[in-house]
mmCIF file of C-alpha atoms in Angstrom:
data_model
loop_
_atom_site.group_PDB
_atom_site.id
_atom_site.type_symbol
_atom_site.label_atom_id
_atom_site.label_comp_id
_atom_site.label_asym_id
_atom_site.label_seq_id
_atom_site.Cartn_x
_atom_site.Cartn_y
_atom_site.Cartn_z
ATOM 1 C CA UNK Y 1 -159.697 65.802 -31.200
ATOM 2 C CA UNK Y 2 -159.289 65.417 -35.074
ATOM 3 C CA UNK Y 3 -157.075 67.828 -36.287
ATOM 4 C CA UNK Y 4 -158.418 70.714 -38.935
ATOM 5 C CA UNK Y 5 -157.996 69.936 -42.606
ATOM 6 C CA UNK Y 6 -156.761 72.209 -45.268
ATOM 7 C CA UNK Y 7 -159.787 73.228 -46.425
ATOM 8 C CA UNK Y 8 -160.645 74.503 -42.162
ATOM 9 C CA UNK Y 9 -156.989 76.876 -42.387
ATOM 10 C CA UNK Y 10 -156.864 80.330 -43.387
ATOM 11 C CA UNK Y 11 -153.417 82.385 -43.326
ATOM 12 C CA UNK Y 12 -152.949 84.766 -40.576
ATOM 13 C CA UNK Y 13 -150.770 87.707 -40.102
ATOM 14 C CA UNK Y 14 -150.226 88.494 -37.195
ATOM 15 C CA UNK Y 15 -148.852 92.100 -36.144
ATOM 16 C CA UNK Y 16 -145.769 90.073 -35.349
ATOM 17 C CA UNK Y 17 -145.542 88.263 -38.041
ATOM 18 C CA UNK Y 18 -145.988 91.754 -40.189
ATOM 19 C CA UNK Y 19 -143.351 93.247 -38.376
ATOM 20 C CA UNK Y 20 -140.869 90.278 -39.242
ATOM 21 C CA UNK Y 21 -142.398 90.534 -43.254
ATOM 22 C CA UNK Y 22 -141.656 93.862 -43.185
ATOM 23 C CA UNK Y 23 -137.813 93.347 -41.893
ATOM 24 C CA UNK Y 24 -137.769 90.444 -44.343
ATOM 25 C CA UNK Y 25 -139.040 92.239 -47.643
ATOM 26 C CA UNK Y 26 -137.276 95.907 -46.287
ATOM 27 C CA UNK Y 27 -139.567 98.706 -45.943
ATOM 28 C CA UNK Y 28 -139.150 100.682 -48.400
ATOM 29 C CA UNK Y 29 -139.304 97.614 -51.240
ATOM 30 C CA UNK Y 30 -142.366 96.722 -49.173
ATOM 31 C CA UNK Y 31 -143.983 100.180 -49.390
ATOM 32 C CA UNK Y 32 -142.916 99.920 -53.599
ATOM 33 C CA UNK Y 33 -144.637 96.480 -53.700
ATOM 34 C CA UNK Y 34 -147.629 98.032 -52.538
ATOM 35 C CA UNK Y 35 -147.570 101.295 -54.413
ATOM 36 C CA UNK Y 36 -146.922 98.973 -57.497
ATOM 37 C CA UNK Y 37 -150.109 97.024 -56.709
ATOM 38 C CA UNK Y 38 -152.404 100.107 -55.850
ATOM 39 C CA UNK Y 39 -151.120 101.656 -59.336
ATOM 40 C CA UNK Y 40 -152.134 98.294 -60.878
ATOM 41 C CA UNK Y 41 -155.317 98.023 -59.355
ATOM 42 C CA UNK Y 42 -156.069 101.614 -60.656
ATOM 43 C CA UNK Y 43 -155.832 101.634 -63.831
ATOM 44 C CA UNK Y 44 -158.477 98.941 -64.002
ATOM 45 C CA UNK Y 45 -160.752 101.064 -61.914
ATOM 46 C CA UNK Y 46 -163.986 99.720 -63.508
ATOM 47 C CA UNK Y 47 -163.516 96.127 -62.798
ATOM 48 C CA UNK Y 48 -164.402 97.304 -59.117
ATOM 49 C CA UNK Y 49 -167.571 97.244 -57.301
ATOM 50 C CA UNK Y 50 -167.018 100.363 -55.399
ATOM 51 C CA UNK Y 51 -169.283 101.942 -52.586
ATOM 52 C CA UNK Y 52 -168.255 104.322 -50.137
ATOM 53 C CA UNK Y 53 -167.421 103.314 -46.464
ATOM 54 C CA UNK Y 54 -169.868 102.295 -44.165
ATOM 55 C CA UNK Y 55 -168.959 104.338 -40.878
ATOM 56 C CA UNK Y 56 -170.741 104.243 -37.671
ATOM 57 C CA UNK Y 57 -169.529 107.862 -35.944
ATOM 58 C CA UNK Y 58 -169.829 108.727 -31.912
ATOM 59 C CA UNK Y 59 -168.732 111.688 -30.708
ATOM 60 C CA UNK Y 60 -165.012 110.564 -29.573
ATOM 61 C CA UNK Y 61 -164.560 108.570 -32.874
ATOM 62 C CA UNK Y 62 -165.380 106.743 -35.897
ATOM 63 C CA UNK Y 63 -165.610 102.661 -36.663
ATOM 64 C CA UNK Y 64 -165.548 101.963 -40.947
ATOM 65 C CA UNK Y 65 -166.114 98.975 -42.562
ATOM 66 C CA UNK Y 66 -164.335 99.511 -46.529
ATOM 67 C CA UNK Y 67 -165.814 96.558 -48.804
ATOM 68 C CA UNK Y 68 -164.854 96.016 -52.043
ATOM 69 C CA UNK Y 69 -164.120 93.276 -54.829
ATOM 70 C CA UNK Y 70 -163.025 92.661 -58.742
ATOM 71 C CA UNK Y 71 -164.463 89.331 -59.953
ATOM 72 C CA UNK Y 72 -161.639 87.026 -58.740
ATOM 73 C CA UNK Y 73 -162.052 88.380 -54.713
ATOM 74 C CA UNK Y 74 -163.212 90.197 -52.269
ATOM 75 C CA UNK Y 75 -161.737 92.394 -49.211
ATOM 76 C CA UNK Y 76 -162.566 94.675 -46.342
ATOM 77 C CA UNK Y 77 -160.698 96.293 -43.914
ATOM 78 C CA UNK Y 78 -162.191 97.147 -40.275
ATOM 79 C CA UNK Y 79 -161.086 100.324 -38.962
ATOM 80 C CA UNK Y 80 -161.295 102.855 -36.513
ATOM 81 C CA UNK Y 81 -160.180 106.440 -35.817
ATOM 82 C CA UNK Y 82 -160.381 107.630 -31.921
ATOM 83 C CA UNK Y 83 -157.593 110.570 -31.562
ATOM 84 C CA UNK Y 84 -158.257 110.466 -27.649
ATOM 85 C CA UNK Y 85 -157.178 107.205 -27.242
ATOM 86 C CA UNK Y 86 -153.055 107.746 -27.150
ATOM 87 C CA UNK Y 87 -154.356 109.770 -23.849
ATOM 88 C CA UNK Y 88 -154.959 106.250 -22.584
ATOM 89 C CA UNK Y 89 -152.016 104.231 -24.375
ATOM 90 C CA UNK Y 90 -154.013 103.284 -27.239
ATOM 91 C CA UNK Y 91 -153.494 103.725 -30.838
ATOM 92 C CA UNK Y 92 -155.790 105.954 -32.682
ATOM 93 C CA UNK Y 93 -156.106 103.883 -35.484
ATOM 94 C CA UNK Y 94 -156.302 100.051 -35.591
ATOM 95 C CA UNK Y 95 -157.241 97.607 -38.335
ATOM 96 C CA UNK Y 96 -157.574 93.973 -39.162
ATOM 97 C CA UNK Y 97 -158.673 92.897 -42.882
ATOM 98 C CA UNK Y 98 -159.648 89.920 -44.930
ATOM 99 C CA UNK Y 99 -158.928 88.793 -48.506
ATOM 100 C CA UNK Y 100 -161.452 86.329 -49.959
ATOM 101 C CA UNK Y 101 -162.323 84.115 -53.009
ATOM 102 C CA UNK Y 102 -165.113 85.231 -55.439
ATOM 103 C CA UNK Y 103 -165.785 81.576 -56.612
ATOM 104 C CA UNK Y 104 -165.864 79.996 -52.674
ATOM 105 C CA UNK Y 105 -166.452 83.131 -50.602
ATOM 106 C CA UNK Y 106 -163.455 80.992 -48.490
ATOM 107 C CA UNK Y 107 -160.698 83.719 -46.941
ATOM 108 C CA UNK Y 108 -157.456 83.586 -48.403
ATOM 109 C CA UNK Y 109 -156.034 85.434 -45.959
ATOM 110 C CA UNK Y 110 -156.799 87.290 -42.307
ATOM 111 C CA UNK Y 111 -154.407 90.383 -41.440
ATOM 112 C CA UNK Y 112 -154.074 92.593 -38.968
ATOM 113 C CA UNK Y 113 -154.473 96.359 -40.952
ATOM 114 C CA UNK Y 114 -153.070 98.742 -38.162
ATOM 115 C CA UNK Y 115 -149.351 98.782 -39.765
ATOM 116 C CA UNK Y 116 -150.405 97.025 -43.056
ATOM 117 C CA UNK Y 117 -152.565 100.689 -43.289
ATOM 118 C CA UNK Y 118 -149.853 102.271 -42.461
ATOM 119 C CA UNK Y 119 -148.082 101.052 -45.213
ATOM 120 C CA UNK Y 120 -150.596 101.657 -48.005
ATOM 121 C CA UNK Y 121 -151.435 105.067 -46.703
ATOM 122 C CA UNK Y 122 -147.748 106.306 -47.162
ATOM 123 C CA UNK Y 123 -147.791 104.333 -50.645
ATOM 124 C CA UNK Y 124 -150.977 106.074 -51.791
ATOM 125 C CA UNK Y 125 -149.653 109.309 -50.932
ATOM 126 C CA UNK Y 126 -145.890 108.434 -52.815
ATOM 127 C CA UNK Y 127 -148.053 107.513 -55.989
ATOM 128 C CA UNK Y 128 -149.991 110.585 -55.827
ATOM 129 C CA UNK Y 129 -147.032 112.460 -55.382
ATOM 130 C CA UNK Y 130 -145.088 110.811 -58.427
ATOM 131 C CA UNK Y 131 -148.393 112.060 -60.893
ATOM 132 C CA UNK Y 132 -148.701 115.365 -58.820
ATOM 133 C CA UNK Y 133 -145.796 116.596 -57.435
ATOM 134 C CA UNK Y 134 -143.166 119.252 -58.921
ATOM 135 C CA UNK Y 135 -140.187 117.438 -61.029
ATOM 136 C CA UNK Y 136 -137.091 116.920 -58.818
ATOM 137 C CA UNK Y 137 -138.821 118.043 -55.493
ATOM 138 C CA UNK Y 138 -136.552 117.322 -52.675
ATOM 139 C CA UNK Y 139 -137.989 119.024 -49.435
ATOM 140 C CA UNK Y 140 -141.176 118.171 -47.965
ATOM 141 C CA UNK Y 141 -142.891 119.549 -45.168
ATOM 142 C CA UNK Y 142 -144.724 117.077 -42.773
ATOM 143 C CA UNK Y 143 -147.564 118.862 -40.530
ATOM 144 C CA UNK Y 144 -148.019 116.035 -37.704
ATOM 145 C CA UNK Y 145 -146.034 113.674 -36.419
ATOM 146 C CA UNK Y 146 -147.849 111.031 -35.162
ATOM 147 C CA UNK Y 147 -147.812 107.355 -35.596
ATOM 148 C CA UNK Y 148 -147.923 107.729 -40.008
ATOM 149 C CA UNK Y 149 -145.615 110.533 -40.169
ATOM 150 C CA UNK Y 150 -142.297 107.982 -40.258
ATOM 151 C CA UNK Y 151 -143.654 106.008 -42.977
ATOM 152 C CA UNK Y 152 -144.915 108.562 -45.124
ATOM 153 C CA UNK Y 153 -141.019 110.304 -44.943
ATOM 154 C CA UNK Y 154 -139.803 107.143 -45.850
ATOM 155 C CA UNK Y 155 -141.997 106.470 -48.700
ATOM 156 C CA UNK Y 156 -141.585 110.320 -50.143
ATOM 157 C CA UNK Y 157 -137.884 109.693 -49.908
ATOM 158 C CA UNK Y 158 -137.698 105.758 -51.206
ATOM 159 C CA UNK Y 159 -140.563 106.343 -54.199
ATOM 160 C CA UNK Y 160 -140.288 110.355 -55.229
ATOM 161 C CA UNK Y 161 -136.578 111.028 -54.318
ATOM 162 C CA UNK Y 162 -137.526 113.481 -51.311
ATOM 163 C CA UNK Y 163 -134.029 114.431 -49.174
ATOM 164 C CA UNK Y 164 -134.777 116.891 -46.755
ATOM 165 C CA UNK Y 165 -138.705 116.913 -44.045
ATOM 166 C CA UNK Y 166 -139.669 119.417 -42.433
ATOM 167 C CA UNK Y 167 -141.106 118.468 -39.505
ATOM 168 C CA UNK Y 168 -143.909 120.337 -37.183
ATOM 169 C CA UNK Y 169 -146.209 119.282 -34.289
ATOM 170 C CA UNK Y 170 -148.736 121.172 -32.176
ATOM 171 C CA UNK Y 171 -147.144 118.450 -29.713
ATOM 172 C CA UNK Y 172 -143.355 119.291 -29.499
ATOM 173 C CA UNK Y 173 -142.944 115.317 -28.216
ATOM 174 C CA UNK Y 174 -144.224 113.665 -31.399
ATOM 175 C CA UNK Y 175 -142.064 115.666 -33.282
ATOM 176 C CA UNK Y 176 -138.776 114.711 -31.448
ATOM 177 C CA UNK Y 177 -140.234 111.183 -31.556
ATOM 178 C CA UNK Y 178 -140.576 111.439 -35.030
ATOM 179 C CA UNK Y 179 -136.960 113.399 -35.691
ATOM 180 C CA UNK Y 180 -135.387 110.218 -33.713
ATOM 181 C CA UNK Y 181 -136.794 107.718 -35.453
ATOM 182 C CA UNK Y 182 -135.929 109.039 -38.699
ATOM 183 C CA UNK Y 183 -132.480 109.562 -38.000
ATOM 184 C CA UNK Y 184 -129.956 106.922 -39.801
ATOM 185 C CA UNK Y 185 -132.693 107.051 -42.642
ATOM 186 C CA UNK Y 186 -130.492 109.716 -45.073
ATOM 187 C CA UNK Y 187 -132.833 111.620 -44.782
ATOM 188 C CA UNK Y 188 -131.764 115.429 -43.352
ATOM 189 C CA UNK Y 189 -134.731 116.280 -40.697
ATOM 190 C CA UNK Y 190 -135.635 119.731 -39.751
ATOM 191 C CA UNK Y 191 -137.433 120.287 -36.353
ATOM 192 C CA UNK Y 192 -140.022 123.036 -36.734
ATOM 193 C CA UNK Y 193 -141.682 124.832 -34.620
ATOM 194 C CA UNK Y 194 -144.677 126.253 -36.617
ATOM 195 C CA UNK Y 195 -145.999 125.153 -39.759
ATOM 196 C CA UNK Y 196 -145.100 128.367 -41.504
ATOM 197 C CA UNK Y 197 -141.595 127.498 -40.717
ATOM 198 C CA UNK Y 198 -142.160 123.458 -41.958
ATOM 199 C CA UNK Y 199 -143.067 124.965 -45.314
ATOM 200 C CA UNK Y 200 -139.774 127.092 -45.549
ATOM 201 C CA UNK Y 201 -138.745 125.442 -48.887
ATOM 202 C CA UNK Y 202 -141.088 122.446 -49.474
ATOM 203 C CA UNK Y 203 -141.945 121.602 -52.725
ATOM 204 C CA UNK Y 204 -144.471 118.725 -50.981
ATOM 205 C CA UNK Y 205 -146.751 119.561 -48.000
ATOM 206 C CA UNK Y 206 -148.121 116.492 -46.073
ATOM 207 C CA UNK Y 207 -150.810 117.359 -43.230
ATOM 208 C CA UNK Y 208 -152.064 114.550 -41.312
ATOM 209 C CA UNK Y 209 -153.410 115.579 -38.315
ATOM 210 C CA UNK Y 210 -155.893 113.707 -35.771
ATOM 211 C CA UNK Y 211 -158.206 115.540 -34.457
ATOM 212 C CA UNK Y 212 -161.593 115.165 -35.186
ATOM 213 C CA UNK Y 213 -162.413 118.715 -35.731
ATOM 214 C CA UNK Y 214 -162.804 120.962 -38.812
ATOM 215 C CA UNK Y 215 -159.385 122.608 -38.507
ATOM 216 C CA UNK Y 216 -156.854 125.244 -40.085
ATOM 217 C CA UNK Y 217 -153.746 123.569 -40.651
ATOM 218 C CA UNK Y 218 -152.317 125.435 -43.785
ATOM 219 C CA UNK Y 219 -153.654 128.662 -43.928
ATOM 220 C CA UNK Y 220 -154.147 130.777 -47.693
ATOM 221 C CA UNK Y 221 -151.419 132.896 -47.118
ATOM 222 C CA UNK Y 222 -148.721 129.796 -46.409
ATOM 223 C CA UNK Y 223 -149.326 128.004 -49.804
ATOM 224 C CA UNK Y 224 -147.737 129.450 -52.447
ATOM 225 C CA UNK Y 225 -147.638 128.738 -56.269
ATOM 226 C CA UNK Y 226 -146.245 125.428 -57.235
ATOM 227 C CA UNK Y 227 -146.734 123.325 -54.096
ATOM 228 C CA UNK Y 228 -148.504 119.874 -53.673
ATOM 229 C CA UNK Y 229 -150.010 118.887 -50.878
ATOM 230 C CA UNK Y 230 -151.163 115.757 -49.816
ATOM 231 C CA UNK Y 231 -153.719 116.165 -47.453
ATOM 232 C CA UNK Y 232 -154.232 113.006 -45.887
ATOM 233 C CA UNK Y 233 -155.748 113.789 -42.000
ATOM 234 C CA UNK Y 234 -159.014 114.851 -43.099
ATOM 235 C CA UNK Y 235 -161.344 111.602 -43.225
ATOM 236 C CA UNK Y 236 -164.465 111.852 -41.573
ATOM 237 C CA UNK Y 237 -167.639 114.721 -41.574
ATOM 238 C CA UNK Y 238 -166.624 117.898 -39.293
ATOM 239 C CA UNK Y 239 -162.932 117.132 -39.841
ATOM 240 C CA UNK Y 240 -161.009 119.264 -42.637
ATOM 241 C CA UNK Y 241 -157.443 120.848 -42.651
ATOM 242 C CA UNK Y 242 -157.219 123.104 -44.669
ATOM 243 C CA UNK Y 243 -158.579 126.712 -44.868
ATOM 244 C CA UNK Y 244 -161.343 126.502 -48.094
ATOM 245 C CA UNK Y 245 -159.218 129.676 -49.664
ATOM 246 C CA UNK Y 246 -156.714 127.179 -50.350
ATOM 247 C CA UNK Y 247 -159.142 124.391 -51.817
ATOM 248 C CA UNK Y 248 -160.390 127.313 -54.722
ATOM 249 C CA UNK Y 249 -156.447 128.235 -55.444
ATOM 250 C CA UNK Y 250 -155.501 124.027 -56.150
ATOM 251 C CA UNK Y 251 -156.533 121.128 -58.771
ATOM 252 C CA UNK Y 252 -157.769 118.860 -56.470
ATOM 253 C CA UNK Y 253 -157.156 115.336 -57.324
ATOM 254 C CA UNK Y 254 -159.193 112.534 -55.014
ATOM 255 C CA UNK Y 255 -159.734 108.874 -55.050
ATOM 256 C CA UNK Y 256 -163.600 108.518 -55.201
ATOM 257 C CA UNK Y 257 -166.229 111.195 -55.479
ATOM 258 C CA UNK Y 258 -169.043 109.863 -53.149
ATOM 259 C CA UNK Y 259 -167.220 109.255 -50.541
ATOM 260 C CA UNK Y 260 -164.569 112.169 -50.481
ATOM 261 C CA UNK Y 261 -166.933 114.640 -50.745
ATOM 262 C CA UNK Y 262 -168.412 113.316 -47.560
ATOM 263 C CA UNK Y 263 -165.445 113.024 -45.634
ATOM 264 C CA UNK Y 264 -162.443 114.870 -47.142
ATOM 265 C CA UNK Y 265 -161.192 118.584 -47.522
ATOM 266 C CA UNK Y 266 -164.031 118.957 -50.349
ATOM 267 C CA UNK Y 267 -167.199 118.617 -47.767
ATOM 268 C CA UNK Y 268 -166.130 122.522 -47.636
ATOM 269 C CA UNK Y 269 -167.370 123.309 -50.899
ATOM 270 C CA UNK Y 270 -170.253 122.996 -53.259
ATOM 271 C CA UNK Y 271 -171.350 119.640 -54.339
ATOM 272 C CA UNK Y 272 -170.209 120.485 -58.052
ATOM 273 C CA UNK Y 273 -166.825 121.543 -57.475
ATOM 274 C CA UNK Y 274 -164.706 120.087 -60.133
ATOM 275 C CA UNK Y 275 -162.431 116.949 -59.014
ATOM 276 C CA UNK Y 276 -160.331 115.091 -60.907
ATOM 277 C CA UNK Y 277 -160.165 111.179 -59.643
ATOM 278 C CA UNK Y 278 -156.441 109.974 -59.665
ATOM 279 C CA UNK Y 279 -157.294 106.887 -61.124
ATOM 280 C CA UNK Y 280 -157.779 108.579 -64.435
ATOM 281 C CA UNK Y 281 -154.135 110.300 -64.016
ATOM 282 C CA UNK Y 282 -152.581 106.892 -63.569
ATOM 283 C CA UNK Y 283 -154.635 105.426 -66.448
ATOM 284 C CA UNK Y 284 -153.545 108.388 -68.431
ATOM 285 C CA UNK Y 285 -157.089 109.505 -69.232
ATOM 286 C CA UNK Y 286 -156.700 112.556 -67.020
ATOM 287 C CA UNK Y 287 -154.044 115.246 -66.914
ATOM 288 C CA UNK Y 288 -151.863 115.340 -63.538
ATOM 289 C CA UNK Y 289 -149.793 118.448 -62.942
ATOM 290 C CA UNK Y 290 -149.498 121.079 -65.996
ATOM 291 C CA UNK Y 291 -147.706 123.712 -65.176
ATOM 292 C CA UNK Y 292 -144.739 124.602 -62.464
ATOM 293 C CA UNK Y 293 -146.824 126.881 -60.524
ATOM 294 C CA UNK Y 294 -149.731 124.955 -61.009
ATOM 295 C CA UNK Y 295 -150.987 124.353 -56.938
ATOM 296 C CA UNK Y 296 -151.969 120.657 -56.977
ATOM 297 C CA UNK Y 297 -154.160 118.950 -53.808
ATOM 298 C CA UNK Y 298 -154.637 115.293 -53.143
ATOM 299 C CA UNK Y 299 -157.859 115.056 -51.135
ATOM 300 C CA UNK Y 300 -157.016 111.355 -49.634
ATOM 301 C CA UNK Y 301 -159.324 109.926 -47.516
ATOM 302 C CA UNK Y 302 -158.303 106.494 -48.302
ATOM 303 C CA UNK Y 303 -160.379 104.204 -50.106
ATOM 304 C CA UNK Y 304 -161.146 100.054 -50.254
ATOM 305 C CA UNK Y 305 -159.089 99.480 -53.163
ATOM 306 C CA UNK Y 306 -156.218 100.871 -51.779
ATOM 307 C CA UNK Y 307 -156.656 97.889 -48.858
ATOM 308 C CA UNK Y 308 -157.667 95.406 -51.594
ATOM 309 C CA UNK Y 309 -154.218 96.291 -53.405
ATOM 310 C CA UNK Y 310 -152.055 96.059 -49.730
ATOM 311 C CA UNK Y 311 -153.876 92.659 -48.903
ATOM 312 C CA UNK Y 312 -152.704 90.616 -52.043
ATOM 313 C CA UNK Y 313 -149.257 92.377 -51.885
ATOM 314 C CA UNK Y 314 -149.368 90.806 -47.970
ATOM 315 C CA UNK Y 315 -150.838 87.228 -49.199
ATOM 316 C CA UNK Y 316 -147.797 86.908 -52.032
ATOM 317 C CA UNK Y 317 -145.341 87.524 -49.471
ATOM 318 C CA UNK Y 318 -146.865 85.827 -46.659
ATOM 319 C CA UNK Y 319 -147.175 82.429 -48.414
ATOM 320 C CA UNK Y 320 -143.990 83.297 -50.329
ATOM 321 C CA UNK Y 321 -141.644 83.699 -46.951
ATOM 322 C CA UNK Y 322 -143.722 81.172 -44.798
ATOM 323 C CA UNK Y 323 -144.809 84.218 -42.342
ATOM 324 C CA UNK Y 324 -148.173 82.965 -41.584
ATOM 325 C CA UNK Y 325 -150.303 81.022 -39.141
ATOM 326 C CA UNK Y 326 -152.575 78.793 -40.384
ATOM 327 C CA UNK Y 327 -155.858 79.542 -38.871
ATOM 328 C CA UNK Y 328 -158.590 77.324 -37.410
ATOM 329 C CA UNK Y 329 -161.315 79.339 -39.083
ATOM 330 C CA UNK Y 330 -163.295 77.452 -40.906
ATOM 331 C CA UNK Y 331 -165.779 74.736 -40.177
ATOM 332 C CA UNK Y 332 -165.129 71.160 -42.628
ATOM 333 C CA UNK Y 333 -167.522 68.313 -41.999
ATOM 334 C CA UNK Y 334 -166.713 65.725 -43.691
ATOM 335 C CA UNK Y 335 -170.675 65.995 -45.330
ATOM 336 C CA UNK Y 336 -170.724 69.314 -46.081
ATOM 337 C CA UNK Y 337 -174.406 69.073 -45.642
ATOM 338 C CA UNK Y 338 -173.579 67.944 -42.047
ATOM 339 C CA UNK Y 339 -172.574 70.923 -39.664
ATOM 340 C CA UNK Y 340 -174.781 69.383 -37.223
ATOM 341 C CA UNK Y 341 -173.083 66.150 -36.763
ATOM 342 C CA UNK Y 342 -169.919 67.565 -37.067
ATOM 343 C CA UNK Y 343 -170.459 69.112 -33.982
ATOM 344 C CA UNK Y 344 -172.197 66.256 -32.237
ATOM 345 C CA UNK Y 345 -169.095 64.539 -32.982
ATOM 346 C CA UNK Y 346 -167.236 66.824 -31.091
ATOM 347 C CA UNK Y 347 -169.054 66.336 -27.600
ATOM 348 C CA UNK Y 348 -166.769 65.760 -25.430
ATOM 349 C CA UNK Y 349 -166.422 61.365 -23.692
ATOM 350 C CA UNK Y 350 -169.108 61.717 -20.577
#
C-alpha cells in the first residue's frame, strides 16, 4: 500500500490531544488566546458571510450545523444539545469542527469542538463581560453547574479579575462537583443553595442552564440595578431563562439578530425590540455600559464566528506544539483527473 502524500493529510485534534494543548498552552492563556481572536474577528464583522444556524430539533434535543467564512477560509462546527443524555452517561453537548481553505476548499484542520466549545463559550462570555460588566466587579454568581460552569469561573477570574462565585444548582451534586473542581483555582467558592442566595453580592450573573424548556431562572425581583448578566443557557426555540420583566429592565447586547431572536432570551419579546450587537461595542461603534446602575444583558446563543475564531487559535497551536495527527482524509491520485484509477490501483493482489 503506497503511503498518503502531503497533499492526502489533514491535522487532527483529537480530544486527547486537546486536553494535552490545553495543559501545554495553560488554560487560562488558552481561553485569552481565544478571547483575543474572537475580539479580532469582531471588529471586522463585515468581512463575514453570516447566516444563522441550521438546526434540525426533536423533542429530546437539538443537532446545529454553524457555517461561516471571511475570504481566506471557511469553518463549521457540528453540534448538539440533548440535556437527557448525562441520565445515560453522555454529555449533553458534543462537537467536532473543520477549518478550511477559501482558494482549495482543502481542510486545514479537523477538531473535535466538545471542549474546544467549551473554551470559546467561557471566552465569549469574559469578552462580553470586559465591554459590559461593572468596573472592578469581583463576585459573580453562577446559576448551573454543569459541565461549562468550571470554565466560565475560570475565564471571569483569568480575563475580568472576578475573586469570589457564587455557586447554585437545582442539582445539589453538580454544584459540589463544581465547588471541588474549582478549589486550588484562588478563587473563594460559595455553595448556594438558591439562586436568590447566589446573587447575594454579584456584580456578574451567569445562568446556563440545560433544560430545554422556557424557564424562570432569575426572577424580576432578584436583579437589581447595576448587574450584568450573561445569559448563556438559552439557545434553542421554547428554551429561555429569564422572566421577560427582566429583559424590559436591561440593554440587551447579542451577537447576531436573526438568529438570537430565534433562539435566545429575546424570542420573548416583540420582533422590534431594540438590541445592540456586541460586535459594534468591540468595534467601538456602539456604546457598552453607561451608567453604574445601568442593568446590562448578554443574550449569547453562540454564534459561527465565535467557532471560526477558536479553530485558527487551535490550528496555530496545534502545528506550533506538534499536537496533531495527520489525517488520511483526502483522496491524491497522482492524475487528479483520475479518482477512478486511483482506486483500481488499490484492488487488492487476487
Amino acid at each position: 500500500m503506497t503511503a498518503p502524500s502531503d497533499k492526502a493529510l489533514v491535522p487532527f485534534v483529537s480530544v486527547d490531544l486537546m486536553m494535552q494543548l490545553v495543559h501545554r498552552v495553560g488554560l487560562t492563556e488558552m481561553i485569552a488566546a481565544i478571547a483575543a481572536a474572537i475580539e479580532e474577528d469582531f471588529r471586522r464583522w463585515d468581512a463575514f458571510d453570516k447566516t444563522p444556524r441550521v438546526a434540525a430539533h426533536s423533542p429530546v434535543g437539538v443537532i446545529e450545523l454553524m457555517p461561516t467564512a471571511d475570504d481566506a477560509h471557511y469553518a463549521f462546527k457540528y453540534v448538539n444539545g440533548h440535556p437527557g443524555n448525562t441520565r445515560g452517561g453522555l454529555q449533553t453537548v458534543t462537537a467536532f469542527g473543520l477549518l478550511a481553505d477559501m482558494t482549495t476548499g482543502y481542510p486545514l484542520l479537523l477538531s473535535e469542538m466538545t471542549l474546544l466549545t467549551a473554551l470559546r463559550t467561557a471566552a465569549m462570555s469574559a469578552v462580553a463581560a470586559r465591554h459590559l460588566a461593572p468596573k472592578g466587579a469581583t463576585t459573580m454568581a453562577m446559576i448551573g453547574n454543569g459541565a461549562q460552569a468550571e470554565f466560565q469561573s475560570v475565564a471571569m477570574q483569568g480575563l475580568c479579575g472576578i475573586t469570589h462565585v457564587r455557586l447554585y444548582d437545582t442539582d445539589p451534586k453538580a454544584t459540589e462537583k463544581c465547588a471541588r473542581n474549582l478549589a486550588g483555582t484562588g478563587l473563594t467558592v460559595t455553595a448556594c443553595t438558591t439562586a436568590e442566595d447566589a446573587l447575594e453580592g454579584a456584580q456578574i450573573v451567569t445562568t446556563c442552564t440545560a433544560d430545554k424548556r422556557n424557564a424562570t431562572i432569575l426572577t424580576d425581583n432578584m436583579v437589581g440595578a447595576g448587574l450584568h448578566i450573561n445569559a448563556i443557557g438559552g439557545d434553542c426555540p421554547g428554551k429561555t431563562e429569564l422572566a421577560e420583566a427582566v429583559l424590559h429592565r436591561s440593554d440587551i447586547f447579542v451577537e447576531y439578530p436573526p438568529q438570537t431572536r430565534v433562539e435566545g432570551e429575546i424570542q420573548q419579546l416583540a420582533p422590534d425590540h431594540p438590541v445592540t450587537e456586541l460586535w459594534q461595542v468591540i468595534a467601538g461603534t456602539a456604546q457598552g455600559r453607561r451608567s453604574a446602575d445601568q442593568i446590562t444583558l448578554f443574550d449569547s446563543v453562540g454564534f459561527a464566528i465565535e467557532d471560526f475564531s477558536a479553530l485558527r487559535v487551535v490550528r496555530d497551536k496545534a502545528v506550533e506544539t506538534g499536537l496533531h495527527i495527520p489525517l488520511d482524509l483526502l483522496a491524491d491520485p497522482d492524475d487528479p483527473r483520475d479518482l477512478y484509477g486511483m482506486l483500481s490501483r488499490a484492488a487488492p493482489a487476487s
